[in-house]
Coordinates of C-alpha atoms in Angstrom, one line a residue:
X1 CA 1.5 16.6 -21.5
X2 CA 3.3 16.3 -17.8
X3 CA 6.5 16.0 -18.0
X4 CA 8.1 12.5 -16.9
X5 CA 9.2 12.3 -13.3
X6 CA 11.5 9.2 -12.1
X7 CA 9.8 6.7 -9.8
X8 CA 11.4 4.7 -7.6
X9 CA 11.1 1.2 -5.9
X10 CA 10.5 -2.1 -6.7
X11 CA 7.0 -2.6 -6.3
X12 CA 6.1 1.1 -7.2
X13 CA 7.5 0.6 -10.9
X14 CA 6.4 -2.9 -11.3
X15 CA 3.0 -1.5 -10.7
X16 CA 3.5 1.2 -12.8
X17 CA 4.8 -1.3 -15.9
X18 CA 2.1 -3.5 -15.3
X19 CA -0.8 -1.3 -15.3
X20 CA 0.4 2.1 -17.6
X21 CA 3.5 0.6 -19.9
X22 CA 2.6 3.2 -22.4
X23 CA 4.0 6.0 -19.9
X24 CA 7.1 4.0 -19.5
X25 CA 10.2 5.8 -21.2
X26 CA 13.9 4.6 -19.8
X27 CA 14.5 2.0 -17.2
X28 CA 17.6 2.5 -15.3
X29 CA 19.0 -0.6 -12.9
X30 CA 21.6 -0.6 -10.3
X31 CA 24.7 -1.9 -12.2
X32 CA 25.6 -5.8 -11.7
X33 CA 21.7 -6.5 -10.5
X34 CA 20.4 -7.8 -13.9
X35 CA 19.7 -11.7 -14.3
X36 CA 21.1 -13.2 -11.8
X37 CA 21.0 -17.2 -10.4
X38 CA 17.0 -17.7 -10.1
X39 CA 18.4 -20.7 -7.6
X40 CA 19.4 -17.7 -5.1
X41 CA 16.5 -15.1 -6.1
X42 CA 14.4 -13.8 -2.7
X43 CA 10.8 -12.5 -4.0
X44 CA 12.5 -8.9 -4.7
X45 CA 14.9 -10.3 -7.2
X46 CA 12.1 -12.0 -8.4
X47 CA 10.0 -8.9 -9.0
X48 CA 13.2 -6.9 -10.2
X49 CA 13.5 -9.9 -13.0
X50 CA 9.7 -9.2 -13.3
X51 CA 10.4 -5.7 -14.5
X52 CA 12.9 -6.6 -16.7
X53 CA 10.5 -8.3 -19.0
X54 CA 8.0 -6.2 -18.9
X55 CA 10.4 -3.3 -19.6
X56 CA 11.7 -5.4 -22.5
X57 CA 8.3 -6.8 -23.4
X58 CA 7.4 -2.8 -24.4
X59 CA 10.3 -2.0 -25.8
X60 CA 11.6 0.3 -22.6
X61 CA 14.8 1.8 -22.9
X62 CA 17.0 -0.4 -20.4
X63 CA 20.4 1.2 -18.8
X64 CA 22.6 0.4 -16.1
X65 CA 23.9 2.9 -13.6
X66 CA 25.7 2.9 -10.3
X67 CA 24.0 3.4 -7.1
X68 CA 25.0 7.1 -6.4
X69 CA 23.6 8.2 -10.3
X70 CA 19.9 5.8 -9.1
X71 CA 20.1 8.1 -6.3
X72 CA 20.7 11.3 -7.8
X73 CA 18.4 10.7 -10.6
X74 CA 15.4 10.0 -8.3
X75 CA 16.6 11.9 -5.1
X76 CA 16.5 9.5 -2.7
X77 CA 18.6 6.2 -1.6
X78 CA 15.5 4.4 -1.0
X79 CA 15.6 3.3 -4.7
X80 CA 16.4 -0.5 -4.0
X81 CA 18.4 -0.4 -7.6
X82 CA 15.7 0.4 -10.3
X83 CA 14.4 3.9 -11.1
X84 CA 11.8 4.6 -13.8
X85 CA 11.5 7.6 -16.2
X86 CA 7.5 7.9 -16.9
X87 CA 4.7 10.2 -17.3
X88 CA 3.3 11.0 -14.0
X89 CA -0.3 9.5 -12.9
X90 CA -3.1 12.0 -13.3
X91 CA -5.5 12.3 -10.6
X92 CA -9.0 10.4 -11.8
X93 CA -12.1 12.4 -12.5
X94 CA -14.4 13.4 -10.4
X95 CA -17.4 12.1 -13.1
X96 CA -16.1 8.5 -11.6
X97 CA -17.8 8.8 -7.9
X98 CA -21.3 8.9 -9.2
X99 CA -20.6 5.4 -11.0
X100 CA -18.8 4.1 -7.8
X101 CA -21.6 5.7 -5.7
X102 CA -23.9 3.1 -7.2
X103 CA -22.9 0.5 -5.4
X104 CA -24.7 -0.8 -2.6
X105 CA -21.5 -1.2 -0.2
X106 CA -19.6 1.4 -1.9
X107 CA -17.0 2.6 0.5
X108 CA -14.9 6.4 0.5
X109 CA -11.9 7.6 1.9
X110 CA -11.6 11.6 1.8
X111 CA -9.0 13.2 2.8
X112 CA -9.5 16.7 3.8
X113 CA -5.5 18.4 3.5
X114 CA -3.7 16.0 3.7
X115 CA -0.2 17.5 2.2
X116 CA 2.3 15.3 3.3
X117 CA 3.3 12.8 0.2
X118 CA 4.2 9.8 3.0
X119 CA 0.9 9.9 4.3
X120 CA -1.1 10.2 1.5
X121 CA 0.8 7.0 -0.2
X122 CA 0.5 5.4 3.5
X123 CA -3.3 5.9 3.1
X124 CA -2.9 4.9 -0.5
X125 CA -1.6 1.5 0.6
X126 CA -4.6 1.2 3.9
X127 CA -7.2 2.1 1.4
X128 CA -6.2 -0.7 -1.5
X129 CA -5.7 -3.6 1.2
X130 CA -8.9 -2.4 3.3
X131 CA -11.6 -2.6 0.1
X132 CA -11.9 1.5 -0.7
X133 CA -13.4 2.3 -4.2
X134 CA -11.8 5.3 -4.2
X135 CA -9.8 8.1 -2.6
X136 CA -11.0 11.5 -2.4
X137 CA -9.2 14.8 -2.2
X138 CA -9.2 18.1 -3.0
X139 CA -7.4 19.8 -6.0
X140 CA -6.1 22.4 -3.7
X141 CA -3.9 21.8 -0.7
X142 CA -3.1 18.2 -1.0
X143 CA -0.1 16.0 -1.7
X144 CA -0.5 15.3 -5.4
X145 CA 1.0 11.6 -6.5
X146 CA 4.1 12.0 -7.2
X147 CA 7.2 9.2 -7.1
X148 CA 7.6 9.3 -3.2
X149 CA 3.7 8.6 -3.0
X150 CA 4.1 6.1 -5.3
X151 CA 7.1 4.2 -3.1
X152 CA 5.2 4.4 0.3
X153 CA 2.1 3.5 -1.1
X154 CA 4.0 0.0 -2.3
X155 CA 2.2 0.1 -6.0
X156 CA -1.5 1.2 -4.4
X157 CA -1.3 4.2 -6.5
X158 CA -1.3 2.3 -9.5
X159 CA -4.6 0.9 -8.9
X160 CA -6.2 2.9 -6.5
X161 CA -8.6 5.7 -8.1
X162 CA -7.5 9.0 -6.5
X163 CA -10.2 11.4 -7.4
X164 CA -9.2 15.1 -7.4
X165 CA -12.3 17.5 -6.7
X166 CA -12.9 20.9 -7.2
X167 CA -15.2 21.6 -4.4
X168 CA -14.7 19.0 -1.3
X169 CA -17.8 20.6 0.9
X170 CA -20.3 20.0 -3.0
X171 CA -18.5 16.4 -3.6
X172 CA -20.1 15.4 0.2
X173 CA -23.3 17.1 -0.8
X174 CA -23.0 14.8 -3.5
X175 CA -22.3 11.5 -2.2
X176 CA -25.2 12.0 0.4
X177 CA -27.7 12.6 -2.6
X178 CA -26.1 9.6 -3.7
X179 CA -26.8 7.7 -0.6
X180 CA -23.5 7.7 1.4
X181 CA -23.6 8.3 4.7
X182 CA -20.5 10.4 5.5
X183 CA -18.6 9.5 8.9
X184 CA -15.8 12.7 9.6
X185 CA -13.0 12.3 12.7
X186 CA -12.9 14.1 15.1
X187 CA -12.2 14.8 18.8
X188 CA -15.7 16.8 19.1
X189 CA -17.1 16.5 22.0
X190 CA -20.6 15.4 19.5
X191 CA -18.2 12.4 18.1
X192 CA -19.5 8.8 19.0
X193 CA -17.1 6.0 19.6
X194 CA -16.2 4.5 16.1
X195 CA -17.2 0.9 16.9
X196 CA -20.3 2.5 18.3
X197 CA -21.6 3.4 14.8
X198 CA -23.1 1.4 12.0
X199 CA -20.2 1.2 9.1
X200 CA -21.9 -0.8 6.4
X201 CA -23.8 -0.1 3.4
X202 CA -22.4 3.4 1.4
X203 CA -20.2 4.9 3.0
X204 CA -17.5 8.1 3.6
X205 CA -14.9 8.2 6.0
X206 CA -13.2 11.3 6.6
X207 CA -10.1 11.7 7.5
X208 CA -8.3 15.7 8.3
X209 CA -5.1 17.1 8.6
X210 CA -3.0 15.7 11.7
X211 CA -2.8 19.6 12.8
X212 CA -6.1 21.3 12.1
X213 CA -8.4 18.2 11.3
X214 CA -11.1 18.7 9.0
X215 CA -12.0 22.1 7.4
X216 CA -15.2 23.7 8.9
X217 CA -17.3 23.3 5.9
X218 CA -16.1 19.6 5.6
X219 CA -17.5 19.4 9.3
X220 CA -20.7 20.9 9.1
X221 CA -21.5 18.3 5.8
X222 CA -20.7 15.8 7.8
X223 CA -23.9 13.4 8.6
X224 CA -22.4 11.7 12.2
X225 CA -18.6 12.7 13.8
X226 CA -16.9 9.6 14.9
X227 CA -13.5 9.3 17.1
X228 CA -11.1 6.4 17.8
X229 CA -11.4 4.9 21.5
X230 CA -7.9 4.8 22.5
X231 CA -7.5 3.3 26.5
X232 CA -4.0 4.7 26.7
X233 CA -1.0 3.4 29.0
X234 CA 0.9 4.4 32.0
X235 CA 2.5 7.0 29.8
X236 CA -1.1 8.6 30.0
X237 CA -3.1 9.2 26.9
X238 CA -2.4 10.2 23.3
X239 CA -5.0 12.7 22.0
X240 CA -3.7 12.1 18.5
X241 CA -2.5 9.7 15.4
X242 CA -0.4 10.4 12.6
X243 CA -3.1 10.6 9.7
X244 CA -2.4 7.1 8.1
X245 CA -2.5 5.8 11.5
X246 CA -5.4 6.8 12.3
X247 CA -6.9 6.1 8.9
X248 CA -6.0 2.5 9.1
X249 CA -7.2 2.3 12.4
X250 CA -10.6 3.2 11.0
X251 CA -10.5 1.0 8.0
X252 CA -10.1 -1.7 10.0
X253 CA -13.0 -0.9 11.6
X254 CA -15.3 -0.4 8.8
X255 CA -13.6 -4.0 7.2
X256 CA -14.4 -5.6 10.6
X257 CA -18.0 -4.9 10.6
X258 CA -18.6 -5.4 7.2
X259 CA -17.3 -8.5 7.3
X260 CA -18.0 -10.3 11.0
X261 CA -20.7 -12.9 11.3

């Protein structure tokens, strides 16, 4: 079993508690934040009371501590006065995309190396608000979910399935058996213009690594390369996003279309 990790954040542990309370073991709270006048609670000390009962609800150990040991225990000041001692969140299986596969809108986000634990729980966050069934990724050189992916991705991780595969360029195979039609980005000079292309129905969106972009053998699987029109400014223009960026740019996209008229 993995050994518990501290997570840290407000809506990153009340997701936790509410979804996987079992893998909750001690709660630690910035010292003097506990129960205070609901008159004067803002919607954070309304979640932070929140967590307080469910902690208590399960039976969750509940200390207080001082800012600088919050900090120390989770290793960063981003903490916002709760940490959380839990089991981490294991990656879903990969026997789950056939199920989601089924469905006649189903909708993908893979992300081909994406290493970076701010971007993955950035994309985390884009894929939950922007209708994904599921995350994709491989096993190997990617950003696993740790507590920092679970702050940035504001509690997404909690109920977003991240599916960890072994073999990225078989999983597309895969999908397209399946029925997906797999859209990869890409500056290529083969790539369409995003709104150009058809995003309904099944579908996989691929996003790569902001410095290499998508493996070759992601590439060649892919069934249509797409890019992001971008008219640039009198600064002249960019040639490249930041990964969650660029993913949400795209999610947008596919949301916009599947949803218009």
């Amino acid at each position: 079993m993995a050994k518990p990790v501290h997570f840290y954040g407000i809506h990153a542990i009340h997701a936790l508690l509410s979804h996987r309370p079992t893998d909750a073991m001690a709660l630690f709270i910035q010292q003097g934040r506990a129960h205070k006048d609901s008159s004067t609670q803002d919607e954070a000390d309304s979640t932070f009371e929140e967590i307080l009962q469910l902690a208590e609800q399960m039976g969750v150990s509940i200390q207080e501590a001082s800012r600088d040991k919050l900090t120390a225990l989770c290793g960063s000041p981003q903490h916002q006065g709760v940490v959380l001692n839990a089991r981490p969140l294991a990656m879903a299986d990969e026997g789950e995309i056939t199920s989601l596969a089924q469905s006649d809108d189903a909708l993908f986000l893979v992300l081909d190396q994406i290493t970076d634990a701010h971007n993955l729980g950035a994309c985390l966050r884009t894929a939950a608000a922007m209708g994904v069934d599921a995350v994709i990724c491989p096993k190997h050189h990617s950003a696993s979910l740790t507590p920092t992916v679970a702050k940035v991705s504001v509690g997404a991780m909690e109920i977003m399935p991240v599916i960890a595969v072994t073999n990225l360029a078989r999983c597309i195979e895969n999908l397209k058996q399946a029925g997906v039609f797999v859209y990869g980005t890409a500056l290529d000079a083969t790539a369409k213009a995003l709104p150009d292309v058809d995003l309904k129905g099944k579908v996989a969106i691929i996003m790569g690594s902001e410095g290499e972009g998508m493996r070759r053998l992601t590439t060649e699987r892919c069934d249509e390369l797409v890019y992001i029109p971008m008219t640039g400014n009198k600064h002249g223009s960019l040639q490249s996003l930041n990964v969650s960026v660029a993913t949400g740019m795209v999610l947008y996209e596919v949301s916009r279309q599947r949803h218009q008229p």
